Amino acid sequence: KEQLKSQDAFMFKAQVHDSGLFLVREDCIDQVIPVLVKCMTQSVEVHGRLLTLPVAVKLGKSWGSMKEYNHVT
């Protein structure tokens, strides 16, 4: 399996409030999104308790055209 390289497959573009905006090559979407979700949902300990933030993924060519991404592995 070919290993993903961020400079080839995706790029972090911006953070807006509690959202992250990534540019992802269309042919890499099904490979990149699970990796990003896994990274973003890593639990961290805060004041002795584990905190895991939920992540929702949307895809689209613009903010207004974004649709929920529900990839089943």
Tab-separated table of C-alpha atoms in Angstrom:
chain	number	residue	atom	x	y	z
A	1	LYS	CA	0.000	0.000	0.000
A	2	GLU	CA	1.431	3.369	-1.015
A	3	GLN	CA	2.108	5.687	1.886
A	4	LEU	CA	0.458	9.101	1.795
A	5	LYS	CA	2.623	12.182	1.729
A	6	SER	CA	0.865	15.299	2.947
A	7	GLN	CA	2.404	17.544	0.322
A	8	ASP	CA	1.010	15.252	-2.393
A	9	ALA	CA	-2.412	14.285	-1.019
A	10	PHE	CA	-3.701	17.034	1.262
A	11	MET	CA	-2.977	20.450	2.698
A	12	PHE	CA	-4.281	22.226	5.794
A	13	LYS	CA	-5.523	25.639	4.643
A	14	ALA	CA	-7.319	27.330	7.534
A	15	GLN	CA	-8.981	27.116	10.914
A	16	VAL	CA	-12.294	28.925	11.330
A	17	HIS	CA	-13.619	28.820	14.908
A	18	ASP	CA	-13.933	25.065	15.605
A	19	SER	CA	-13.499	23.926	11.989
A	20	GLY	CA	-10.451	22.949	9.986
A	21	LEU	CA	-10.319	23.446	6.230
A	22	PHE	CA	-8.254	20.956	4.248
A	23	LEU	CA	-7.641	20.699	0.517
A	24	VAL	CA	-7.605	17.014	-0.446
A	25	ARG	CA	-6.893	15.562	-3.865
A	26	GLU	CA	-10.065	13.881	-5.107
A	27	ASP	CA	-8.288	10.588	-5.817
A	28	CYS	CA	-6.994	10.486	-2.215
A	29	ILE	CA	-10.192	11.307	-0.292
A	30	ASP	CA	-10.911	7.739	0.872
A	31	GLN	CA	-7.316	7.369	2.097
A	32	VAL	CA	-6.791	10.792	3.660
A	33	ILE	CA	-10.016	11.319	5.592
A	34	PRO	CA	-9.684	8.246	7.868
A	35	VAL	CA	-6.120	9.334	8.744
A	36	LEU	CA	-7.218	12.900	9.513
A	37	VAL	CA	-10.170	11.694	11.598
A	38	LYS	CA	-7.937	9.309	13.559
A	39	CYS	CA	-5.473	12.118	14.293
A	40	MET	CA	-8.186	14.579	15.264
A	41	THR	CA	-10.000	12.170	17.601
A	42	GLN	CA	-7.015	11.139	19.694
A	43	SER	CA	-7.935	11.356	23.373
A	44	VAL	CA	-5.972	13.713	25.591
A	45	GLU	CA	-5.891	13.886	29.359
A	46	VAL	CA	-7.228	17.110	30.845
A	47	HIS	CA	-7.275	17.506	34.638
A	48	GLY	CA	-7.120	13.733	35.109
A	49	ARG	CA	-9.951	12.942	32.660
A	50	LEU	CA	-9.786	11.795	29.049
A	51	LEU	CA	-11.183	14.223	26.517
A	52	THR	CA	-12.111	13.060	23.024
A	53	LEU	CA	-13.574	15.587	20.624
A	54	PRO	CA	-16.118	14.412	18.053
A	55	VAL	CA	-15.309	15.050	14.401
A	56	ALA	CA	-17.754	15.545	11.538
A	57	VAL	CA	-16.459	15.495	7.967
A	58	LYS	CA	-18.016	17.400	5.102
A	59	LEU	CA	-16.858	17.568	1.488
A	60	GLY	CA	-17.515	20.146	-1.187
A	61	LYS	CA	-16.005	22.512	-3.691
A	62	SER	CA	-17.148	25.511	-1.593
A	63	TRP	CA	-18.540	26.186	1.918
A	64	GLY	CA	-22.086	26.341	0.554
A	65	SER	CA	-21.864	23.030	-1.294
A	66	MET	CA	-20.491	20.929	1.585
A	67	LYS	CA	-22.223	17.596	2.245
A	68	GLU	CA	-21.712	15.085	5.062
A	69	TYR	CA	-19.054	12.470	4.301
A	70	ASN	CA	-20.066	8.990	5.477
A	71	HIS	CA	-17.371	6.634	4.256
A	72	VAL	CA	-17.828	3.074	5.458
A	73	THR	CA	-14.615	1.060	5.752
